[in-house]
Amino acid sequence: MITRYKQYFLLFFSCILISGCAVEQPPVNEDEMLKSKISQLVQAERNNFTSQNVSSYPLGSVLSGGGSQPANNSVSGWRQVIEDYQKNSTIPVIYGVDAVHGHNNLSGATIFPHNIGLGAANDEDLVRRIGVATGKEVSATGVHWNFAPVLAVVQDIRWGRTYESFSEDPLIVSRLGSAYIQGLQSVGIAGTAKHFLADGATVFGTGSGNYLVDQGDTQLDEEEIRRVHLYPYLAAINEGDVLTVMVSFSSINGEKMHASKYWITDVLKGELGFKGLVISDWEAIHQLPGSLYQQIVAAMNAGVDMLMEPVKWKESVDTMMRAVKNGDISKERIEDAYQRVMVVKEKLGLIDGSFEAYEESVIHSQEHQDLAREAVAKSLVLLKNSNVLPLKKSAKILLIGPGADNAGLASGGWTFSWQGETGNDKFPQATTLKKAFEAVVGQNGGSVTTDISLINEVDIVVLALAENPYAEGVGDASDLSLAGSLMHPGNKEAIDFAKSTKKPVVTILTAGRPRLISDELKDWDAFVMAWLYGSEASGITDVLFGDLNFTGKLPFSWPKTSNTDTISSIDPDRDESNVLFDFGFGLRYE
Ligand code: GLC
């Protein structure tokens, strides 16, 4: 609790700063005090809010949205952006990013497997260490807040955010989500449990706008919502002591989460005792009925403490001022939200100036590369092996398919841009699958080529299939086949060529969710699911050549058809006939 004396000190201190000298200042009037507090309850996006705006609108927070990075995308470039805001701020801003699998906006950062791969690894200590490593790389750039982890317990893998989820199982989500938060916050970076609540169970076809699933409606009874979807938040608060929670765009039984006083105030803050700050999602309150005035009143009175208003930050402050003066938002509600924001800032060392960025050397350090490589190896799931794995290091290998040499496809969405990248030019630090193979066979008398004309000179074909990158509703899929939604166009040619040869075929699928493979599986001698593994493909060859064994298990049920709304292992109405590989399945070397 920021005591009142501290508030007046901060305000008095700010008056000195504004006037530039320690002279007797006239008492601050109520309106200025109120505007100062309300400004703390609004977050803008860096592209629409300059460091000059701070003096008239001292906002509580600034964010970089997906792909919003400084022109000078280096540690010094990031630090400069944040420092420019701080130097004009009487109360330091808290700067937030989506570092959902490493500091994925920063050039040269370690890109860890997306959460779905970590769910396959299902190793709490590993995830905690990834939270620490991610926190250090985020901190090195001067950033204080990471909008991660997603605690969605995804039930329909056609959702474009499936890969941001650890699993269909709430126990895995709870354990890994809390471990990540513990790691992240242990190095001074605020975590975010998101998106509250039940964002992973929206019904196919109820998506917002053009989306099929994303931002849709979760239609469940309260008992199941509490047992499955609220449970990870209980763990995030009790085990992870999470500092922030982000509200979901979605609805529960037709009620928009951003207007749900019951779930945000009565349950999250009341029953669960959450003492941190609740932030809205990106302009999410604009999906509420009525004018901006009515949307702000509804969201703040539901219990939102900070509005993520990337563009309408000025209107939001001014409108909230009017709503308080009209009595539509109480001063007690403003004070509660303000205190929550200040408590988070105090815990991050922003009030007493103790926040200290990690040194630049942590970025893509050898320790972090090794950690990511370990995570990749543990995330792989072996689903078929007709005695062709492990590979011999002396083998002559033909590596084909869009996933062969493409760090962008290996990383997926939320990487250097909101929707992700393809190719390698944004990933100078990455070890692609091709590079990883070359590093092994090159030293053991083997070879790897991508030239299909050499098919008669190789021992084995490695077929590297891939999804195109996507994020959020853009990734919503209706056709999960290998030629379906969001699959890379190069897959079909590679699949057909592999089938035409008489060589053994090892298929590796890089994707953010299971895809339909029932028809093609018979043509493959081995099949490995690699999820979206990021920048360290050496973790794949560590296992393919037998230096490590497979340990990964499916964190999601694997479907036979694209009707994936009743395949989850926790669905009481599960359609077992539509499950090809069960949740928890994964082979190992004998
Ligand atoms: C997005 C996402 C959320 C993210 C936020 C800021 O719309 O829903 O997960 O943290 O905006 O980028």
CSV table of N, CA, C and O in Angstrom, one decimal, residues 435-507:
chain,number,residue,atom,x,y,z
A,435,LYS,N,21.6,-26.2,-40.4
A,435,LYS,CA,22.9,-25.9,-39.7
A,435,LYS,C,23.1,-27.0,-38.6
A,435,LYS,O,24.2,-27.4,-38.4
A,436,ALA,N,22.1,-27.3,-37.9
A,436,ALA,CA,22.2,-28.3,-36.8
A,436,ALA,C,22.7,-29.7,-37.4
A,436,ALA,O,23.6,-30.3,-36.9
A,437,PHE,N,22.1,-30.1,-38.5
A,437,PHE,CA,22.5,-31.3,-39.2
A,437,PHE,C,23.9,-31.2,-39.6
A,437,PHE,O,24.8,-32.1,-39.4
A,438,GLU,N,24.3,-30.1,-40.2
A,438,GLU,CA,25.7,-29.9,-40.8
A,438,GLU,C,26.7,-30.0,-39.6
A,438,GLU,O,27.7,-30.6,-39.8
A,439,ALA,N,26.3,-29.5,-38.5
A,439,ALA,CA,27.3,-29.5,-37.3
A,439,ALA,C,27.5,-30.9,-36.9
A,439,ALA,O,28.6,-31.2,-36.4
A,440,VAL,N,26.6,-31.8,-37.0
A,440,VAL,CA,26.8,-33.2,-36.5
A,440,VAL,C,27.5,-34.0,-37.6
A,440,VAL,O,28.6,-34.6,-37.4
A,441,VAL,N,26.9,-34.1,-38.8
A,441,VAL,CA,27.4,-35.0,-39.8
A,441,VAL,C,28.8,-34.6,-40.3
A,441,VAL,O,29.7,-35.4,-40.6
A,442,GLY,N,29.0,-33.3,-40.3
A,442,GLY,CA,30.3,-32.8,-40.8
A,442,GLY,C,31.5,-33.3,-40.0
A,442,GLY,O,32.5,-33.5,-40.6
A,443,GLN,N,31.3,-33.6,-38.8
A,443,GLN,CA,32.4,-34.1,-37.9
A,443,GLN,C,32.5,-35.6,-37.9
A,443,GLN,O,33.3,-36.2,-37.2
A,444,ASN,N,31.5,-36.3,-38.5
A,444,ASN,CA,31.4,-37.7,-38.4
A,444,ASN,C,31.4,-38.5,-39.7
A,444,ASN,O,30.8,-39.6,-39.8
A,445,GLY,N,31.9,-37.8,-40.7
A,445,GLY,CA,31.9,-38.5,-42.0
A,445,GLY,C,30.6,-38.6,-42.7
A,445,GLY,O,30.5,-39.3,-43.7
A,446,GLY,N,29.6,-38.0,-42.2
A,446,GLY,CA,28.3,-38.0,-42.9
A,446,GLY,C,28.2,-36.8,-43.8
A,446,GLY,O,29.1,-36.0,-44.0
A,447,SER,N,27.0,-36.6,-44.3
A,447,SER,CA,26.7,-35.4,-45.1
A,447,SER,C,25.2,-35.1,-45.1
A,447,SER,O,24.4,-35.9,-44.8
A,448,VAL,N,24.9,-33.8,-45.4
A,448,VAL,CA,23.5,-33.4,-45.5
A,448,VAL,C,23.4,-32.5,-46.7
A,448,VAL,O,24.3,-31.6,-46.9
A,449,THR,N,22.4,-32.7,-47.6
A,449,THR,CA,22.2,-31.9,-48.7
A,449,THR,C,20.7,-31.6,-48.8
A,449,THR,O,19.9,-32.3,-48.3
A,450,THR,N,20.4,-30.5,-49.5
A,450,THR,CA,19.0,-30.1,-49.8
A,450,THR,C,18.8,-30.3,-51.3
A,450,THR,O,17.7,-29.9,-51.8
A,451,ASP,N,19.7,-30.9,-52.0
A,451,ASP,CA,19.6,-31.0,-53.5
A,451,ASP,C,19.0,-32.3,-53.9
A,451,ASP,O,19.6,-33.4,-53.7
A,452,ILE,N,17.7,-32.3,-54.3
A,452,ILE,CA,17.0,-33.6,-54.5
A,452,ILE,C,17.6,-34.4,-55.7
A,452,ILE,O,17.3,-35.6,-55.8
A,453,SER,N,18.4,-33.7,-56.5
A,453,SER,CA,19.0,-34.5,-57.6
A,453,SER,C,20.0,-35.5,-57.1
A,453,SER,O,20.4,-36.5,-57.8
A,454,LEU,N,20.4,-35.4,-55.8
A,454,LEU,CA,21.4,-36.3,-55.2
A,454,LEU,C,20.7,-37.5,-54.5
A,454,LEU,O,21.3,-38.2,-53.7
A,455,ILE,N,19.4,-37.7,-54.7
A,455,ILE,CA,18.6,-38.6,-54.0
A,455,ILE,C,19.2,-40.0,-54.1
A,455,ILE,O,19.2,-40.8,-53.1
A,456,ASN,N,19.9,-40.4,-55.2
A,456,ASN,CA,20.4,-41.7,-55.3
A,456,ASN,C,21.7,-41.9,-54.5
A,456,ASN,O,22.3,-43.0,-54.4
A,457,GLU,N,22.2,-40.8,-53.9
A,457,GLU,CA,23.5,-40.9,-53.2
A,457,GLU,C,23.3,-40.8,-51.7
A,457,GLU,O,24.3,-40.8,-50.9
A,458,VAL,N,22.0,-40.7,-51.3
A,458,VAL,CA,21.8,-40.5,-49.8
A,458,VAL,C,21.3,-41.8,-49.2
A,458,VAL,O,20.7,-42.7,-49.9
A,459,ASP,N,21.3,-41.9,-47.9
A,459,ASP,CA,20.8,-43.0,-47.2
A,459,ASP,C,19.4,-42.8,-46.7
A,459,ASP,O,18.6,-43.8,-46.6
A,460,ILE,N,19.0,-41.6,-46.4
A,460,ILE,CA,17.7,-41.3,-45.8
A,460,ILE,C,17.3,-39.9,-46.1
A,460,ILE,O,18.1,-39.0,-46.4
A,461,VAL,N,15.9,-39.7,-46.2
A,461,VAL,CA,15.3,-38.4,-46.4
A,461,VAL,C,14.7,-37.9,-45.1
A,461,VAL,O,14.0,-38.6,-44.4
A,462,VAL,N,15.1,-36.7,-44.8
A,462,VAL,CA,14.4,-36.0,-43.6
A,462,VAL,C,13.5,-35.0,-44.3
A,462,VAL,O,13.9,-34.0,-45.0
A,463,LEU,N,12.2,-35.1,-44.0
A,463,LEU,CA,11.2,-34.3,-44.6
A,463,LEU,C,10.7,-33.3,-43.5
A,463,LEU,O,10.1,-33.7,-42.5
A,464,ALA,N,11.1,-32.0,-43.7
A,464,ALA,CA,10.8,-31.0,-42.7
A,464,ALA,C,9.6,-30.2,-43.1
A,464,ALA,O,9.7,-29.3,-44.0
A,465,LEU,N,8.4,-30.5,-42.5
A,465,LEU,CA,7.2,-29.8,-42.9
A,465,LEU,C,6.9,-28.7,-41.9
A,465,LEU,O,7.5,-28.7,-40.8
A,466,ALA,N,6.1,-27.7,-42.3
A,466,ALA,CA,6.0,-26.5,-41.5
A,466,ALA,C,4.6,-25.8,-41.7
A,466,ALA,O,4.1,-25.8,-42.9
A,467,GLU,N,4.1,-25.2,-40.7
A,467,GLU,CA,3.0,-24.2,-40.8
A,467,GLU,C,3.7,-22.8,-41.1
A,467,GLU,O,4.8,-22.6,-40.8
A,468,ASN,N,2.9,-22.0,-41.7
A,468,ASN,CA,3.3,-20.6,-41.8
A,468,ASN,C,3.1,-19.9,-40.4
A,468,ASN,O,2.3,-20.4,-39.6
A,469,PRO,N,3.8,-18.8,-40.2
A,469,PRO,CA,3.6,-18.2,-38.9
A,469,PRO,C,2.3,-17.5,-38.8
A,469,PRO,O,1.7,-17.1,-39.8
A,470,TYR,N,1.7,-17.3,-37.6
A,470,TYR,CA,0.5,-16.6,-37.4
A,470,TYR,C,0.4,-16.3,-35.9
A,470,TYR,O,1.0,-16.8,-35.1
A,471,ALA,N,-0.5,-15.3,-35.6
A,471,ALA,CA,-0.8,-15.0,-34.2
A,471,ALA,C,-2.3,-14.7,-34.0
A,471,ALA,O,-2.9,-14.1,-34.9
A,472,GLU,N,-2.8,-15.0,-32.9
A,472,GLU,CA,-4.2,-14.7,-32.5
A,472,GLU,C,-5.2,-15.2,-33.5
A,472,GLU,O,-5.0,-16.3,-34.1
A,473,GLY,N,-6.2,-14.5,-33.8
A,473,GLY,CA,-7.3,-14.9,-34.6
A,473,GLY,C,-6.9,-15.2,-36.0
A,473,GLY,O,-7.5,-16.0,-36.7
A,474,VAL,N,-5.8,-14.6,-36.5
A,474,VAL,CA,-5.3,-14.8,-37.8
A,474,VAL,C,-5.0,-16.3,-38.0
A,474,VAL,O,-5.0,-16.9,-39.1
A,475,GLY,N,-4.6,-16.9,-36.9
A,475,GLY,CA,-4.3,-18.4,-36.9
A,475,GLY,C,-5.4,-19.3,-36.7
A,475,GLY,O,-5.3,-20.5,-36.7
A,476,ASP,N,-6.6,-18.8,-36.6
A,476,ASP,CA,-7.8,-19.7,-36.5
A,476,ASP,C,-7.9,-20.5,-37.7
A,476,ASP,O,-7.8,-20.0,-38.8
A,477,ALA,N,-8.1,-21.9,-37.5
A,477,ALA,CA,-8.1,-22.8,-38.7
A,477,ALA,C,-9.4,-23.6,-38.8
A,477,ALA,O,-10.0,-23.9,-37.7
A,478,SER,N,-9.9,-23.8,-40.0
A,478,SER,CA,-11.0,-24.7,-40.2
A,478,SER,C,-10.6,-26.0,-40.8
A,478,SER,O,-11.2,-27.1,-40.6
A,479,ASP,N,-9.4,-26.1,-41.4
A,479,ASP,CA,-8.9,-27.3,-42.1
A,479,ASP,C,-7.5,-27.6,-41.5
A,479,ASP,O,-6.6,-26.8,-41.9
A,480,LEU,N,-7.4,-28.6,-40.7
A,480,LEU,CA,-6.1,-28.9,-40.1
A,480,LEU,C,-5.2,-29.9,-40.9
A,480,LEU,O,-4.2,-30.3,-40.4
A,481,SER,N,-5.6,-30.2,-42.1
A,481,SER,CA,-4.8,-31.1,-42.9
A,481,SER,C,-3.5,-30.4,-43.3
A,481,SER,O,-3.3,-29.2,-43.1
A,482,LEU,N,-2.6,-31.2,-43.8
A,482,LEU,CA,-1.2,-30.7,-44.1
A,482,LEU,C,-1.3,-29.8,-45.4
A,482,LEU,O,-0.3,-29.1,-45.6
A,483,ALA,N,-2.4,-29.8,-46.1
A,483,ALA,CA,-2.5,-28.8,-47.2
A,483,ALA,C,-3.6,-27.7,-46.7
A,483,ALA,O,-4.0,-26.9,-47.6
A,484,GLY,N,-3.9,-27.8,-45.5
A,484,GLY,CA,-5.0,-26.9,-45.0
A,484,GLY,C,-4.6,-25.5,-44.5
A,484,GLY,O,-3.5,-25.0,-44.8
A,485,SER,N,-5.4,-25.0,-43.6
A,485,SER,CA,-5.2,-23.6,-43.1
A,485,SER,C,-3.8,-23.4,-42.6
A,485,SER,O,-3.3,-24.1,-41.8
A,486,LEU,N,-3.2,-22.3,-43.2
A,486,LEU,CA,-1.9,-21.8,-42.6
A,486,LEU,C,-0.8,-22.8,-42.8
A,486,LEU,O,0.3,-22.6,-42.2
A,487,MET,N,-0.9,-23.8,-43.6
A,487,MET,CA,0.3,-24.6,-43.9
A,487,MET,C,1.1,-24.0,-45.0
A,487,MET,O,0.6,-23.4,-45.9
A,488,HIS,N,2.4,-24.2,-44.9
A,488,HIS,CA,3.3,-23.6,-45.9
A,488,HIS,C,3.1,-24.3,-47.3
A,488,HIS,O,2.9,-25.5,-47.3
A,489,PRO,N,3.0,-23.5,-48.4
A,489,PRO,CA,2.7,-24.1,-49.7
A,489,PRO,C,3.8,-25.1,-50.2
A,489,PRO,O,3.5,-26.0,-51.0
A,490,GLY,N,5.0,-25.1,-49.6
A,490,GLY,CA,6.0,-26.0,-50.0
A,490,GLY,C,5.9,-27.4,-49.5
A,490,GLY,O,6.6,-28.3,-49.9
A,491,ASN,N,4.9,-27.6,-48.6
A,491,ASN,CA,4.8,-28.9,-48.0
A,491,ASN,C,4.5,-30.0,-49.0
A,491,ASN,O,5.1,-31.1,-49.0
A,492,LYS,N,3.5,-29.7,-49.8
A,492,LYS,CA,2.9,-30.8,-50.7
A,492,LYS,C,4.0,-31.3,-51.6
A,492,LYS,O,4.2,-32.5,-51.8
A,493,GLU,N,4.8,-30.4,-52.3
A,493,GLU,CA,5.8,-30.9,-53.2
A,493,GLU,C,6.8,-31.8,-52.5
A,493,GLU,O,7.2,-32.9,-52.9
A,494,ALA,N,7.2,-31.4,-51.2
A,494,ALA,CA,8.2,-32.2,-50.5
A,494,ALA,C,7.6,-33.5,-50.1
A,494,ALA,O,8.3,-34.6,-50.1
A,495,ILE,N,6.3,-33.5,-49.6
A,495,ILE,CA,5.7,-34.8,-49.3
A,495,ILE,C,5.6,-35.7,-50.5
A,495,ILE,O,6.0,-36.9,-50.4
A,496,ASP,N,5.2,-35.2,-51.6
A,496,ASP,CA,5.1,-36.0,-52.8
A,496,ASP,C,6.5,-36.6,-53.2
A,496,ASP,O,6.6,-37.7,-53.6
A,497,PHE,N,7.5,-35.7,-53.1
A,497,PHE,CA,8.8,-36.2,-53.6
A,497,PHE,C,9.3,-37.3,-52.6
A,497,PHE,O,9.8,-38.3,-53.1
A,498,ALA,N,9.2,-37.1,-51.3
A,498,ALA,CA,9.6,-38.1,-50.4
A,498,ALA,C,8.9,-39.4,-50.6
A,498,ALA,O,9.6,-40.5,-50.6
A,499,LYS,N,7.6,-39.3,-51.0
A,499,LYS,CA,6.9,-40.6,-51.2
A,499,LYS,C,7.4,-41.3,-52.5
A,499,LYS,O,7.3,-42.5,-52.5
A,500,SER,N,7.9,-40.5,-53.4
A,500,SER,CA,8.3,-41.1,-54.7
A,500,SER,C,9.6,-41.8,-54.6
A,500,SER,O,10.0,-42.6,-55.5
A,501,THR,N,10.4,-41.5,-53.5
A,501,THR,CA,11.7,-42.2,-53.4
A,501,THR,C,11.6,-43.5,-52.7
A,501,THR,O,10.5,-43.8,-52.1
A,502,LYS,N,12.6,-44.4,-52.8
A,502,LYS,CA,12.5,-45.7,-52.1
A,502,LYS,C,13.3,-45.6,-50.8
A,502,LYS,O,13.6,-46.6,-50.2
A,503,LYS,N,13.7,-44.4,-50.4
A,503,LYS,CA,14.5,-44.2,-49.2
A,503,LYS,C,13.6,-44.1,-48.0
A,503,LYS,O,12.5,-43.7,-48.0
A,504,PRO,N,14.2,-44.5,-46.8
A,504,PRO,CA,13.5,-44.3,-45.6
A,504,PRO,C,13.2,-42.8,-45.4
A,504,PRO,O,14.0,-42.0,-45.8
A,505,VAL,N,12.1,-42.5,-44.8
A,505,VAL,CA,11.7,-41.0,-44.6
A,505,VAL,C,11.5,-40.8,-43.1
A,505,VAL,O,10.7,-41.5,-42.5
A,506,VAL,N,12.2,-39.8,-42.6
A,506,VAL,CA,11.9,-39.3,-41.2
A,506,VAL,C,11.2,-37.9,-41.4
A,506,VAL,O,11.8,-37.0,-42.0
A,507,THR,N,10.0,-37.8,-40.9
A,507,THR,CA,9.3,-36.5,-41.0
A,507,THR,C,9.4,-35.7,-39.7
A,507,THR,O,9.1,-36.3,-38.6
